[in-house]
Amino acid sequence: MRDRYQGKSLNRLEDHRFLTGRGTYVANDHVADVLHAHVVRSPHAFARITRLGLDAARALPGVVAVLSEADLAADGIGELPCVTVIDAVEPIIAPPRPALARDFVRHVGDPVVLIVAETLDAAVDAAEAVEIAYEPKPCVTMATAALKPDAPLLWKEAPGNSAFLFHRGDAAAVAAAMAEAAHIVECDLFNNRVVAAPLETRAAIGFHDHKTDQFLLSVTGQAVHDTRKVLASAVFKIPLERLRVVVPDVGGGFGMKNYVYPEYALVLWAARKLGRPVRWVCERSEDFVSSAHGRDFFSRARLALDTDGRFLALEVKAVANMGAYLSTSGPISSTNAAGSAIGGVYDIPSVFYEVRGAFTNTPPIDAYRGAGKPEANYLIERLVNFASIKSGIDAVKLRRRNIVSRFPHRTAMGMKIDGGRFKANLDDAIALADRDGFRKRRKQSDKAGLLRGLGIACFLETSRGVPLEMARAAFEADGTVSLAVGTQSNGQGHETAYPQVAADLLGLPIDAFRFQQGDTDFLPGGNGHGGARSMHMGGTALVMAIEKLIEKGRLISAHLLQAPADQVVFADGRFVVKSTERAIEIGKVADAARDAANLPEGLTPGLEGSATNSSELYNFPNGCHVAEVEIDPDTGVVRLDRYTIVDDFGRLINPRVALSQVHGGVAQGIGQSLLEHIVFDPEGQLLSGSFMDYTLPRAQDLPNFAGGLNQSSPTKSNPLGVKGTGQAGSIAAPQTIMNAVLDALSPLGINELDMPATPYLVWSAIQKARTSGRTSK
């Protein structure tokens, strides 16, 4: 019997390729005769284009083409659609979004002109010769301000700048519970706008074959089939089979690379128009103003409690900033995704969730790591801390009293949770973080003139993503087994985890497998990365495909061994006739299967299996995190001293890879809570538009993480028993850290503070508390 690969912390198979410089990326992929594209972007947040002069740029050396929206329209190029479908009270309004601005620009960075040249330098130089006259208009960047009656109107199609109105839950039941409540806790919370800032910026190369009229897009993406569908159907209006989309190695995405951007349509269009491949690579400064941003979510939330501190009802009324256009799936994060996780790990009988989307003069918002679940968990955990203060019930006791403890459990939003370690996570995290010793540590900080705080927060993710995925497993002529899955890795370790699953199912060594992804030619469909879905949806599809491969192999083996098919079983890499020693290895079956003469009637040559996993089932990653911070009251500097993680992700295919995903997510949550913030001035100019002004967490900002992952609660929603790990850290960390910051500031009478808790904002809150007489410290 072979040792099992699943559950082992193997080194990632892909890392050797990356560490030895053999990764393949769009920006450095050698392409013969390639042209270089540069996009001229709007310097204004809102303006009418009154004149466009392109002749001077067209006359410069090395320039091949200078193109505007008029050229797009002349060639019949369609607009970029929003594909989100939600059951909205007021349906989604999706204004037109051509790949180049038409008449108006609506955010700084809006693309206006495409320049294509022999070299990138020539294209950039030509941008200086483009003459654009603008008539600036008043702008609005905050979503709540955009919904006011006197706000500048971005779109005639969207009265009041409203993009949609979404409801979920029972408003009447919530109102009735609020009327009977002993305590009602209310607060306003803002989930700050952030950029994804992956190491690799976006990039694309467009190809077009004039003989066959076939397109090829090589792109830094996360969902090749979705990208193909949008571009082929909506933009170019061609059959899907005329566009192939491939994704090589991807240097991080965090959701931001899931979407179709104007530049992807532009390089394909230019390649067809000019008869040569066209490459575009996003500069870092461009990335800040042209790639989708995340979060930017304001909520007014109320939590009702009875006299014993039991939660009765939750009401959330929110405003979600959509930016100037609706991105590919922009509304999903603040509606369906957030709505599924409202209430977190707590048993709340009645919940009502309302969110209105608002258009503003900012880059579009779309799903960023966690996609709505961070926003939902942030508001409930902050509310629980407020409720602890108001009711006088200890924050841990209040959580224990209300946490879901019986399974299966159906939430007020209709989500059926099959199991989880909700209460055990809380107890384990408190013990591991040594909450009992916190008072002593706080006294030591006091002696040093520092404020120390401890923050606790639980989290619940609703993980599934798109409820359909495909996979294929096939023995190749060289003896390897190719595994193709419709998901997409951009750092998660798929090249290791999927072969670990396949190796155990087929009884083969892990080096027998060749993993394939990111090419619309590999599979007829697939839904890429997003929603922590890869092992849940893609892993299940792979299991199904391998089961079909094994079943075909069993029929072939029975024919080769001259035995009844129902007497042949598969185990440990061999097909065996029951109660005999007659057996044949699966590799030999694969060799024989290439010759039709060796096959029983009705089977085609080759040993392979393909499957589609169509499942509406969710899984529910959950956990509890604890943070301790120290604050210097003279400077407002927050130092994250301790951080404890106790998470439940069901069974783990590769524990080390899973834990690294959690650590990465926590780092991003730390960044949002303490450092990262997109800031616009009143004219809509981005003030934090580079790494000089936008602060990402560095090693010195992160403590050593304590704790880890528990495997005692596998889910029944998939055959692997796995729960999604990829987004959990960024869902859990922000509220954990903010609860710690506010605990540290509580002796000063400070109970409210929005992210990010930068030194200036913390110092300002302390000064305000001191001048108001709330504290003498």
PDB file of C-alpha atoms in Angstrom, residues 5-6 10 13-14 481-483 485 493-516 535 542 546 653:
ATOM      1  CA  TYR A   5      -0.015  12.216  -0.494  1.00  0.00           C
ATOM      2  CA  GLN A   6      -3.101  14.066   0.718  1.00  0.00           C
ATOM      3  CA  LEU A  10       5.018  18.658   0.364  1.00  0.00           C
ATOM      4  CA  LEU A  13       6.309  21.541  -7.218  1.00  0.00           C
ATOM      5  CA  GLU A  14       6.033  24.842  -9.104  1.00  0.00           C
ATOM      6  CA  VAL A 481      -0.957  11.771 -16.659  1.00  0.00           C
ATOM      7  CA  SER A 482      -2.203  15.206 -17.663  1.00  0.00           C
ATOM      8  CA  LEU A 483      -4.594  16.934 -15.294  1.00  0.00           C
ATOM      9  CA  VAL A 485      -8.851  21.826 -14.350  1.00  0.00           C
ATOM     10  CA  GLY A 493      -0.143  25.981  -5.242  1.00  0.00           C
ATOM     11  CA  HIS A 494      -2.507  24.185  -7.626  1.00  0.00           C
ATOM     12  CA  GLU A 495       0.368  22.438  -9.431  1.00  0.00           C
ATOM     13  CA  THR A 496       1.064  20.619  -6.180  1.00  0.00           C
ATOM     14  CA  ALA A 497      -2.348  20.177  -4.562  1.00  0.00           C
ATOM     15  CA  TYR A 498      -4.198  18.726  -7.551  1.00  0.00           C
ATOM     16  CA  PRO A 499      -1.510  16.074  -8.238  1.00  0.00           C
ATOM     17  CA  GLN A 500      -1.622  15.150  -4.528  1.00  0.00           C
ATOM     18  CA  VAL A 501      -5.307  14.340  -4.960  1.00  0.00           C
ATOM     19  CA  ALA A 502      -4.755  12.470  -8.228  1.00  0.00           C
ATOM     20  CA  ALA A 503      -1.780  10.484  -6.932  1.00  0.00           C
ATOM     21  CA  ASP A 504      -3.822   8.966  -4.129  1.00  0.00           C
ATOM     22  CA  LEU A 505      -6.770   8.154  -6.376  1.00  0.00           C
ATOM     23  CA  LEU A 506      -4.639   6.505  -9.079  1.00  0.00           C
ATOM     24  CA  GLY A 507      -1.967   4.963  -6.861  1.00  0.00           C
ATOM     25  CA  LEU A 508       0.849   6.647  -8.763  1.00  0.00           C
ATOM     26  CA  PRO A 509       3.843   8.739  -7.649  1.00  0.00           C
ATOM     27  CA  ILE A 510       3.295  12.469  -7.712  1.00  0.00           C
ATOM     28  CA  ASP A 511       5.917  13.020 -10.395  1.00  0.00           C
ATOM     29  CA  ALA A 512       3.742  11.043 -12.808  1.00  0.00           C
ATOM     30  CA  PHE A 513       1.425  14.026 -13.256  1.00  0.00           C
ATOM     31  CA  ARG A 514       1.490  17.067 -15.507  1.00  0.00           C
ATOM     32  CA  PHE A 515      -0.837  19.856 -14.428  1.00  0.00           C
ATOM     33  CA  GLN A 516      -2.545  22.040 -17.051  1.00  0.00           C
ATOM     34  CA  MET A 535     -10.449  22.462  -4.259  1.00  0.00           C
ATOM     35  CA  LEU A 542     -11.055  16.211 -10.779  1.00  0.00           C
ATOM     36  CA  ILE A 546     -10.527  10.315 -12.357  1.00  0.00           C
ATOM     37  CA  ILE A 653      -4.645  18.545   1.027  1.00  0.00           C
TER      38      ILE A 653
END
